[in-house]
Coordinates of C-alpha atoms and ligand atoms in Angstrom, one line a residue:
X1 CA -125.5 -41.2 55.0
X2 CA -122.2 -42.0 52.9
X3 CA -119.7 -44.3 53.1
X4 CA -116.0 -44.0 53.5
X5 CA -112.9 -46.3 54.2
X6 CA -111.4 -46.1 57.6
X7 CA -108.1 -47.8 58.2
X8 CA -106.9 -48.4 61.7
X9 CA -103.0 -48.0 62.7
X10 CA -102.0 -50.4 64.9
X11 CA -98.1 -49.5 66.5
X12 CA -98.1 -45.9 65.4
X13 CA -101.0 -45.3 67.6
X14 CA -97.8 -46.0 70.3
X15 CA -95.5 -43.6 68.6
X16 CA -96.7 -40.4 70.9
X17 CA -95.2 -37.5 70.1
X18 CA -93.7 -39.0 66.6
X19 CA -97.5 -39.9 65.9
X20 CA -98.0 -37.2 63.3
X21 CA -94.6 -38.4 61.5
X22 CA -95.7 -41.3 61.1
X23 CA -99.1 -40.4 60.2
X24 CA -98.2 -38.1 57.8
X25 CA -95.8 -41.4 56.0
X26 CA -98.4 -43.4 56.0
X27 CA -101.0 -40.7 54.7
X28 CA -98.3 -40.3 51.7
X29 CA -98.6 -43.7 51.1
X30 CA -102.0 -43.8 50.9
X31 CA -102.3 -40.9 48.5
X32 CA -99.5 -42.4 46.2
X33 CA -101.1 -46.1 46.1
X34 CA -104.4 -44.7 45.3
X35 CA -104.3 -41.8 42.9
X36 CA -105.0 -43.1 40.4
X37 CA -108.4 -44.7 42.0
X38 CA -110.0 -41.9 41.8
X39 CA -107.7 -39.6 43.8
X40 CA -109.3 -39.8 46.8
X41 CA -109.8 -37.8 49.6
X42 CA -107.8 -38.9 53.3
X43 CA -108.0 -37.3 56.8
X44 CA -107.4 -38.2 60.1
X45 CA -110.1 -38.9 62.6
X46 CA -109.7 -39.0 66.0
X47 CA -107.0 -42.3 66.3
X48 CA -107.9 -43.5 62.6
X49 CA -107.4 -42.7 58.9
X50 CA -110.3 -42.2 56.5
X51 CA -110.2 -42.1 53.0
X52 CA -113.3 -40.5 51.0
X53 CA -113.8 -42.3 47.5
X54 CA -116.5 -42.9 45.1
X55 CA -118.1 -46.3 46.3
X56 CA -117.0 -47.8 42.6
X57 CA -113.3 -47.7 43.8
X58 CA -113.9 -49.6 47.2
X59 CA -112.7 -52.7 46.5
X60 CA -109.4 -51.9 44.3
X61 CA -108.7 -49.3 47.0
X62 CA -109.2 -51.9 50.2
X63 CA -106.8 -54.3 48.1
X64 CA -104.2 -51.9 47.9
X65 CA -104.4 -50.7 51.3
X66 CA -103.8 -54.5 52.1
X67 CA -100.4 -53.8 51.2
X68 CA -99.5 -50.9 52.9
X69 CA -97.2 -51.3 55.8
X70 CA -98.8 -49.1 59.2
X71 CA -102.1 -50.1 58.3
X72 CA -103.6 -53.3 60.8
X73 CA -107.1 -53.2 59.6
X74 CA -109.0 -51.6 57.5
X75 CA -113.4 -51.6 57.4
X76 CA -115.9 -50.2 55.2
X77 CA -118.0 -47.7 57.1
X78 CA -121.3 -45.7 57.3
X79 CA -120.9 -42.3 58.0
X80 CA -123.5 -40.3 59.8
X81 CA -124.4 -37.4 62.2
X82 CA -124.7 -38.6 65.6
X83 CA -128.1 -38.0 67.0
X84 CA -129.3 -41.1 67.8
X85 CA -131.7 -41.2 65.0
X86 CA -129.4 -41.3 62.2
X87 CA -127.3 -44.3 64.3
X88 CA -130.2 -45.9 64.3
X89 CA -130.4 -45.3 60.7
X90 CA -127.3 -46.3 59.8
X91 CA -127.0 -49.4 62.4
X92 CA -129.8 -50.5 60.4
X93 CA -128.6 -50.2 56.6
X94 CA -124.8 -51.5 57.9
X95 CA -127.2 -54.9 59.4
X96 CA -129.0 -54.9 56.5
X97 CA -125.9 -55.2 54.1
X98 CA -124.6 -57.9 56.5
X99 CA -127.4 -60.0 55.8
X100 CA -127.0 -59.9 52.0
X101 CA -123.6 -61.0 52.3
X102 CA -124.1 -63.7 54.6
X103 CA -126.6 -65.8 56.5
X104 CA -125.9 -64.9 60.3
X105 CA -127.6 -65.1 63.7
X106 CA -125.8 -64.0 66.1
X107 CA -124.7 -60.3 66.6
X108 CA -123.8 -58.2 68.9
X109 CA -123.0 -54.0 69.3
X110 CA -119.6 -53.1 70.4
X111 CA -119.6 -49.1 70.7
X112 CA -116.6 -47.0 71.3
X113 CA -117.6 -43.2 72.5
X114 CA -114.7 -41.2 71.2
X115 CA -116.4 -37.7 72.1
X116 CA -116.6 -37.7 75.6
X117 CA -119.4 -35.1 75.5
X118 CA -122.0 -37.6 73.7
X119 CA -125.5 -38.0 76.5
X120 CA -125.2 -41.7 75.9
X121 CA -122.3 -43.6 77.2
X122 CA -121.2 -46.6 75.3
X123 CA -122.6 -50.0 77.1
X124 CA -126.0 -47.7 76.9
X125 CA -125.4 -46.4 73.2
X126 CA -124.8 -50.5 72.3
X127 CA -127.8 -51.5 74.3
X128 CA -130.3 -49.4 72.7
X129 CA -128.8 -50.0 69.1
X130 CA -129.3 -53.6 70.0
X131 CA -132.7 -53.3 70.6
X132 CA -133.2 -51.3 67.6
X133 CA -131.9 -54.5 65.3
X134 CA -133.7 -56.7 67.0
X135 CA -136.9 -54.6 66.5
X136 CA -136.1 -54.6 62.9
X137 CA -134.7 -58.0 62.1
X138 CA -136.3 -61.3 62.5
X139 CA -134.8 -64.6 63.2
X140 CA -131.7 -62.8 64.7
X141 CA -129.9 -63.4 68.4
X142 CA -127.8 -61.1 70.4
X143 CA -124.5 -63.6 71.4
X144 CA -122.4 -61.2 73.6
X145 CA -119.5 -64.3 73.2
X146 CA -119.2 -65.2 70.5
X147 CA -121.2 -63.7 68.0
X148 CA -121.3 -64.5 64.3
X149 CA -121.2 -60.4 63.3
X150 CA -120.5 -57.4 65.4
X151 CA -121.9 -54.1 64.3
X152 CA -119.2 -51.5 65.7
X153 CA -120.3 -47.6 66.7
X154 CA -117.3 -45.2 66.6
X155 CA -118.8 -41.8 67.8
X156 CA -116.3 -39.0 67.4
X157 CA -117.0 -35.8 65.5
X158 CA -119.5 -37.9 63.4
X159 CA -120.6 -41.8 63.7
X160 CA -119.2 -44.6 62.0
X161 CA -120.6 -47.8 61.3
X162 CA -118.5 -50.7 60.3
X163 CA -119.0 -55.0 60.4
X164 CA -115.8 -55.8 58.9
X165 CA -112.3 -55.5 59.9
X166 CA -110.3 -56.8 56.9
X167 CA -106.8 -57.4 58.1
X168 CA -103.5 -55.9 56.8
X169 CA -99.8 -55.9 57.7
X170 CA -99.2 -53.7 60.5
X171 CA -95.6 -52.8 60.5
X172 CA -94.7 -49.4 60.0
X173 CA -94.8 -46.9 57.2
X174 CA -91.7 -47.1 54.9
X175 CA -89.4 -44.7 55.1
X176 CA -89.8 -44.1 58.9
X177 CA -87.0 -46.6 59.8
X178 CA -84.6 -45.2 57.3
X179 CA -83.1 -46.7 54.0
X180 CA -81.7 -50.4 53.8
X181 CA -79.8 -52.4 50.5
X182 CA -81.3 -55.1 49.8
X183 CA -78.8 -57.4 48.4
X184 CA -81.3 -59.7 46.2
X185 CA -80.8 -63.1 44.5
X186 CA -82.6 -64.7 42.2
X187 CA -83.6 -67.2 45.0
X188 CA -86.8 -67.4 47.6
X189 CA -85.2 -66.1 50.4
X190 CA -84.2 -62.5 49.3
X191 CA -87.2 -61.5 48.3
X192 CA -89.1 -62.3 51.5
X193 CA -86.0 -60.6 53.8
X194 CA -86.7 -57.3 52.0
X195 CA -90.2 -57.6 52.5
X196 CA -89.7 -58.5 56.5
X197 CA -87.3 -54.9 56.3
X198 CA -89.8 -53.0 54.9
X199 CA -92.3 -53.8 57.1
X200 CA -90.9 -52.5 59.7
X201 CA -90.7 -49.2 58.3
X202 CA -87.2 -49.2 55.9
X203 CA -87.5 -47.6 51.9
X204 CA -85.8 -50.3 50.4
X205 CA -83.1 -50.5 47.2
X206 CA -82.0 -53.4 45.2
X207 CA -78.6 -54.5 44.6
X208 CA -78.0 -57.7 42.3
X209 CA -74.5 -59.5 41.4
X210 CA -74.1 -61.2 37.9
X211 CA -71.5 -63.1 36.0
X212 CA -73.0 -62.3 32.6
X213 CA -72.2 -63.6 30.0
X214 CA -71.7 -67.0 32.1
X215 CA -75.3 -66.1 33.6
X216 CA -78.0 -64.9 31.2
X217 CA -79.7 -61.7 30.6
X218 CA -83.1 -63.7 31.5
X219 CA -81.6 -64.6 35.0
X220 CA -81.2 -60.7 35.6
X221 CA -84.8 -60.2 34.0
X222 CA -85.8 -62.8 36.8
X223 CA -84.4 -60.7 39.2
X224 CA -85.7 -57.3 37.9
X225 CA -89.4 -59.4 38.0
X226 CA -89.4 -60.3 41.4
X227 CA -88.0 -56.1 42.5
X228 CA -91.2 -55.0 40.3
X229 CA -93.7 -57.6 42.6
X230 CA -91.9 -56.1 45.4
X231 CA -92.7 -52.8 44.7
X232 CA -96.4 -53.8 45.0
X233 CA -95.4 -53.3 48.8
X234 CA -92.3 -51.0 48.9
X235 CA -92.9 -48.3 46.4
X236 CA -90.6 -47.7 43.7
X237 CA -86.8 -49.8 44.2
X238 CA -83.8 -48.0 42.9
X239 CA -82.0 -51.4 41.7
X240 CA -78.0 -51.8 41.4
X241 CA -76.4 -54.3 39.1
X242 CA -73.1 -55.7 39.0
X243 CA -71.4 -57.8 37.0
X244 CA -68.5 -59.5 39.4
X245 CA -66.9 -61.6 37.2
X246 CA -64.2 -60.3 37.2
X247 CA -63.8 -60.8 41.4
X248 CA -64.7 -64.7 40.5
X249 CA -62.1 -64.7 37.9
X250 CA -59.3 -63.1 40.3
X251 CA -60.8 -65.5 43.2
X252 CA -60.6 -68.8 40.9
X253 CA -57.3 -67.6 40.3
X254 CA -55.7 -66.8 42.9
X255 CA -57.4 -68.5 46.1
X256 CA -58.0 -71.9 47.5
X257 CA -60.6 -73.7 45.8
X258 CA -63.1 -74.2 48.6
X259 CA -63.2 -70.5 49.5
X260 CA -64.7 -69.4 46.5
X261 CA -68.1 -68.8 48.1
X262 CA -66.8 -67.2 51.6
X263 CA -65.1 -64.8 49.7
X264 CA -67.1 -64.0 47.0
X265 CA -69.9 -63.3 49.6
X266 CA -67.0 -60.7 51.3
X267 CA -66.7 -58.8 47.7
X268 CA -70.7 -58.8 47.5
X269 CA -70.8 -57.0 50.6
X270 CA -67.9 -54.7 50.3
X271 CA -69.5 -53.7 47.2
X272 CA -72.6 -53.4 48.9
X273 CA -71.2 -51.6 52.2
X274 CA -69.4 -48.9 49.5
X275 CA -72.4 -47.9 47.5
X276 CA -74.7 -47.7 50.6
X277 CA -72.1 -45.1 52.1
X278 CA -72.2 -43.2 48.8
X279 CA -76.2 -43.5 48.6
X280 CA -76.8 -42.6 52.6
X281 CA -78.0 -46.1 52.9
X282 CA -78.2 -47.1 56.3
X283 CA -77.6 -50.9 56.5
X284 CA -77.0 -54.1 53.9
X285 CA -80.1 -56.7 54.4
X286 CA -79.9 -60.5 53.1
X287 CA -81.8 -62.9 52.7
X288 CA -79.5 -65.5 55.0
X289 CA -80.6 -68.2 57.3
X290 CA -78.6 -70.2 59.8
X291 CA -77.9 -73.5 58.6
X292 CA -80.0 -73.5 55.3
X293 CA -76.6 -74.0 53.2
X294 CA -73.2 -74.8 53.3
X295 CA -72.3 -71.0 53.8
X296 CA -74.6 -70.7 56.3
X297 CA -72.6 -71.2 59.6
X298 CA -72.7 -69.1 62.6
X299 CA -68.5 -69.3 61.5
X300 CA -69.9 -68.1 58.1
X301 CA -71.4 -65.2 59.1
X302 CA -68.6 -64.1 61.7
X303 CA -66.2 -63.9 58.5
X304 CA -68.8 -62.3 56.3
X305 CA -69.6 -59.6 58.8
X306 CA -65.7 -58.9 59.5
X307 CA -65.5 -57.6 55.7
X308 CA -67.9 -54.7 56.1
X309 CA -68.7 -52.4 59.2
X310 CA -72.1 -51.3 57.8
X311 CA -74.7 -53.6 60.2
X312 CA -76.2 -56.4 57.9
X313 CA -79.4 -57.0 58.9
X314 CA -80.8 -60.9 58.2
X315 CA -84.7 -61.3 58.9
X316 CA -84.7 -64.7 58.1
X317 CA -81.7 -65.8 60.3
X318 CA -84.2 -67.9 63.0
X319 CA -87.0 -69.1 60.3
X320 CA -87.9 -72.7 59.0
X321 CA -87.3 -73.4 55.3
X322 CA -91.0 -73.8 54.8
X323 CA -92.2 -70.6 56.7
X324 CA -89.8 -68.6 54.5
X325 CA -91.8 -70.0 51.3
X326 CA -95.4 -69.6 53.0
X327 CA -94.8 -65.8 53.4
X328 CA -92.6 -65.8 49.5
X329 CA -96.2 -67.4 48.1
X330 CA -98.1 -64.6 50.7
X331 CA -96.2 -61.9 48.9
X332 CA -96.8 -63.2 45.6
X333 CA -92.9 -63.8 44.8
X334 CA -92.6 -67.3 45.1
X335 CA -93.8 -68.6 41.4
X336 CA -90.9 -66.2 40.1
X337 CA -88.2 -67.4 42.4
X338 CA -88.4 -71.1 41.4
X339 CA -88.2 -70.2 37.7
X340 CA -84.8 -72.2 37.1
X341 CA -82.0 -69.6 35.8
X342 CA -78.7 -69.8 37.0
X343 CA -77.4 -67.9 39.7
X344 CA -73.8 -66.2 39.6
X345 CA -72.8 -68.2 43.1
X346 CA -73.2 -71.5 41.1
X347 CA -70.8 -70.1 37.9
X348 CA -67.9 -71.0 40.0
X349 CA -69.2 -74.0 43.2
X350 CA -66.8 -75.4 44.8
X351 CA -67.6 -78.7 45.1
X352 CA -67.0 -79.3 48.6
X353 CA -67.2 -75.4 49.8
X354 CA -65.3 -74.5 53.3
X355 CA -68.2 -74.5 56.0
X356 CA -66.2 -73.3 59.3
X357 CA -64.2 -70.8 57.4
X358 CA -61.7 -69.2 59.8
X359 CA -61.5 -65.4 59.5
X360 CA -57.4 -65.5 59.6
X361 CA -57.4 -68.2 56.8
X362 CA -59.5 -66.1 54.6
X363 CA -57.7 -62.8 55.4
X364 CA -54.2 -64.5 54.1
X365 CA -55.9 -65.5 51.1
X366 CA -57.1 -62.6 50.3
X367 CA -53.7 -61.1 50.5
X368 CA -53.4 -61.9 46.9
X369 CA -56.0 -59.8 45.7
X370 CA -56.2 -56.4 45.1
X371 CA -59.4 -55.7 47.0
X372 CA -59.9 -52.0 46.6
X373 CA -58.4 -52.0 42.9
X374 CA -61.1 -55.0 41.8
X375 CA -64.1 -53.4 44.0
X376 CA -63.7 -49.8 42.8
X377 CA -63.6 -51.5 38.6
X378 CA -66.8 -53.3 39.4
X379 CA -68.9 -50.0 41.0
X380 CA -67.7 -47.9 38.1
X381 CA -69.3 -50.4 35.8
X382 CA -72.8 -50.8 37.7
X383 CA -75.5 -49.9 35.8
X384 CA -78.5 -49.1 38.0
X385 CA -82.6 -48.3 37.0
X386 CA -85.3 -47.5 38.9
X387 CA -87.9 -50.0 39.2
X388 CA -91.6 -48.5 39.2
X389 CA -94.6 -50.4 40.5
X390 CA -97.1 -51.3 37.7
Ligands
ATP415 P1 -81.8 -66.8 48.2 O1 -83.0 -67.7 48.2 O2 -82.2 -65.4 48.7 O3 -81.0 -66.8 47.0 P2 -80.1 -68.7 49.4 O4 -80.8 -69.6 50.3 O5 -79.9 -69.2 48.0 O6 -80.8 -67.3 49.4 P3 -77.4 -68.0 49.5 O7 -77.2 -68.3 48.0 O8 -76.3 -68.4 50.5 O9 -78.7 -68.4 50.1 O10 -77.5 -66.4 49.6 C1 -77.6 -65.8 50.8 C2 -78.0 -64.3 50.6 O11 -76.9 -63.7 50.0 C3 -79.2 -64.1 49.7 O12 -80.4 -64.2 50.4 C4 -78.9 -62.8 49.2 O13 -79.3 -61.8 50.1 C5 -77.4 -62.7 49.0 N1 -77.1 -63.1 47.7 C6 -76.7 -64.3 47.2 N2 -76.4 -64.3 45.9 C7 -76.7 -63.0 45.5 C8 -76.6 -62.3 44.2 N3 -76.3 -62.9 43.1 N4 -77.0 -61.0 44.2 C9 -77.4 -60.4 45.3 N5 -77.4 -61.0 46.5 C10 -77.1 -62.3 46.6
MG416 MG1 -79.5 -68.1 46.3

């Protein structure tokens, strides 16, 4: 009798023939996020995963499966031969542990017969297992409703024996949607967009826009902070920085006032949109929500979108204020993204910022700027890292 990890796969189960893709993804995964947990062992079984690890590394391991996207649940099993004797066995030592974790009453067997070929069919194989706990337990009830513990039986090539089904993500692996850029503020919302992307299956990358020396090196060491927590989910983030002063400078210059935003948000993503291209990037992701600011107008985001054709995908658009920072403090990024460092959209607010911009308005100002000229200066000065999990 040992015990091993299974992990069960939610959507990719609906993948058919891409199944093993996405299998073999999520298998890489795995293996990256736990080498160094003992480099454990992981095959497939039959519809599930199962990772083979000395017992010591259970716990870290489980934790860190938590946060890989594919994965719905995940359960600590006995492993056994299937003669009915050693399910016995085994139904037994996985009841057993129950009990020393908690004080229940109510169980009941819920068996699922994988191997076709097994003499017992499942409603029989959970009746006699029933019988056997209640033969060796006192003080305990089957509850076929609503029972306080189930004991599940997996018969396939061998029998598994699990009580627990510790939830995870779901979502897909990353890397099976292809490769998005993140465009990532110092701010809550970013943060939590990129995390919405990847779990649904897109490798993310970081860009960042600065006005250093007006904003600080510790605003951009904000930034780099939260791209590091986010890695605890995405796997290493190549992340882009650029400084766009410049662009404000030109803009303060040259355009109305009250357009500063509108059209520093069209350089971002032109900027964006241009390195993406060079980088096979797919799509430009932000962390925009209708309404939440001034720029933040269904007119807004018509003008925005006309500067770029690259699609710019915007997870949040639909969510509440509040539900945006429930899932930042889920994902660990919120207690970073309130730490109070400026931000390079605030170097140059207008005070009362155009909130209906009109794309032909914005396209005549623009008129006297040099758009390829300032966007082409700013990419040859990017600096760029690669930020590795911890
Ligand atoms: P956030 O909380 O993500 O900062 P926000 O509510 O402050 O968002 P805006 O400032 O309007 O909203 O920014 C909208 C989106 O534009 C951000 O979510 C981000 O994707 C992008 N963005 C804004 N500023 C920057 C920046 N300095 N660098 C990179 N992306 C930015
Ligand atoms: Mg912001």
């Amino acid at each position: 009798m040992d015990k091993v990890i299974s992990v069960s796969l939610g959507e990719i189960a609906l993948k058919g023939l891409n199944r093993g893709y996405f299998e073999g993804k999520l298998i890489r995964q795995i293996k990256n996020m736990t080498k160094n947990l003992g480099a454990p062992n992981i095959y497939k079984g039959q519809g599930k995963i199962y990772i083979e690890a000395d017992e010591v590394y259970f716990e870290q391991i489980i934790n860190k499966l938590k946060k890989v996207f594919g994965i719905v649940y995940i359960s600590p099993c006995i492993r056994i031969e299937k003669d009915f004797e050693s399910i016995e066995k085994g139904a037994i030592n996985a009841f057993k542990e129950v009990l020393e974790r908690e004080n229940i009453k109510t169980f009941k067997v819920e068996t699922r017969r994988v191997d076709k070929n097994y003499p017992f069919k499942s409603p029989e194989i959970s009746r006699r297992i029933g019988g056997t706990i209640l033969k060796n337990f006192q003080d305990i009830k089957v509850d076929v409703h609503n029972p306080e513990v189930y004991l599940y039986i997996d018969i396939k090539d061998k029998c598994y024996i699990y009580t627990e089904k510790i939830k995870a993500y779901g979502g897909l692996p990353i890397g099976t949607n292809g490769e998005g850029l993140l465009l990532l503020s110092g701010g809550i919302d970013s943060p939590v967009a990129g995390f919405m992307m990847a779990k649904r299956g897109v490798k993310l990358n970081a860009i960042h826009f600065h006005s250093y020396p007006f904003t600080s090196e510790r605003a951009e060491e904000k930034v780099k902070n939260l791209a590091t927590i986010m890695t605890r989910y995405c796997g290493n983030i190549l992340f882009y920085s650029i400084n766009i002063l410049d662009i404000q400078k030109e803009i303060n210059a040259k355009c109305p006032e009250d357009e500063m935003t509108i059209l520093s948000r069209r350089f971002m993503m032109r900027i964006s949109e241009k390195i993406a291209e060079k980088k096979n990037i797919n799509a430009l992701i932000t962390g925009e929500n209708l309404g939440q600011v001034a720029s933040q107008t269904i007119q807004g985001i018509h003008v925005v979108n006309s500067s770029v054709k690259m699609p710019i995908l915007r997870p949040l658009i639909g969510f509440d204020k509040v539900q945006i920072i429930d899932i930042a403090k889920e994902i660990e990024t919120y207690e970073t993204s309130i730490l109070p460092y400026e931000d390079c959209c605030t170097v140059f607010l207008p005070k009362h910022p155009v909130t209906r911009p009109k794309l032909g308005d914005i396209e005549e100002s623009e008129k006297n700027l040099d758009i390829e000229f300032l966007v082409n200066r700013v990419i040859e000065n990017m600096e760029y890292s690669v930020i590795r999990g911890k």
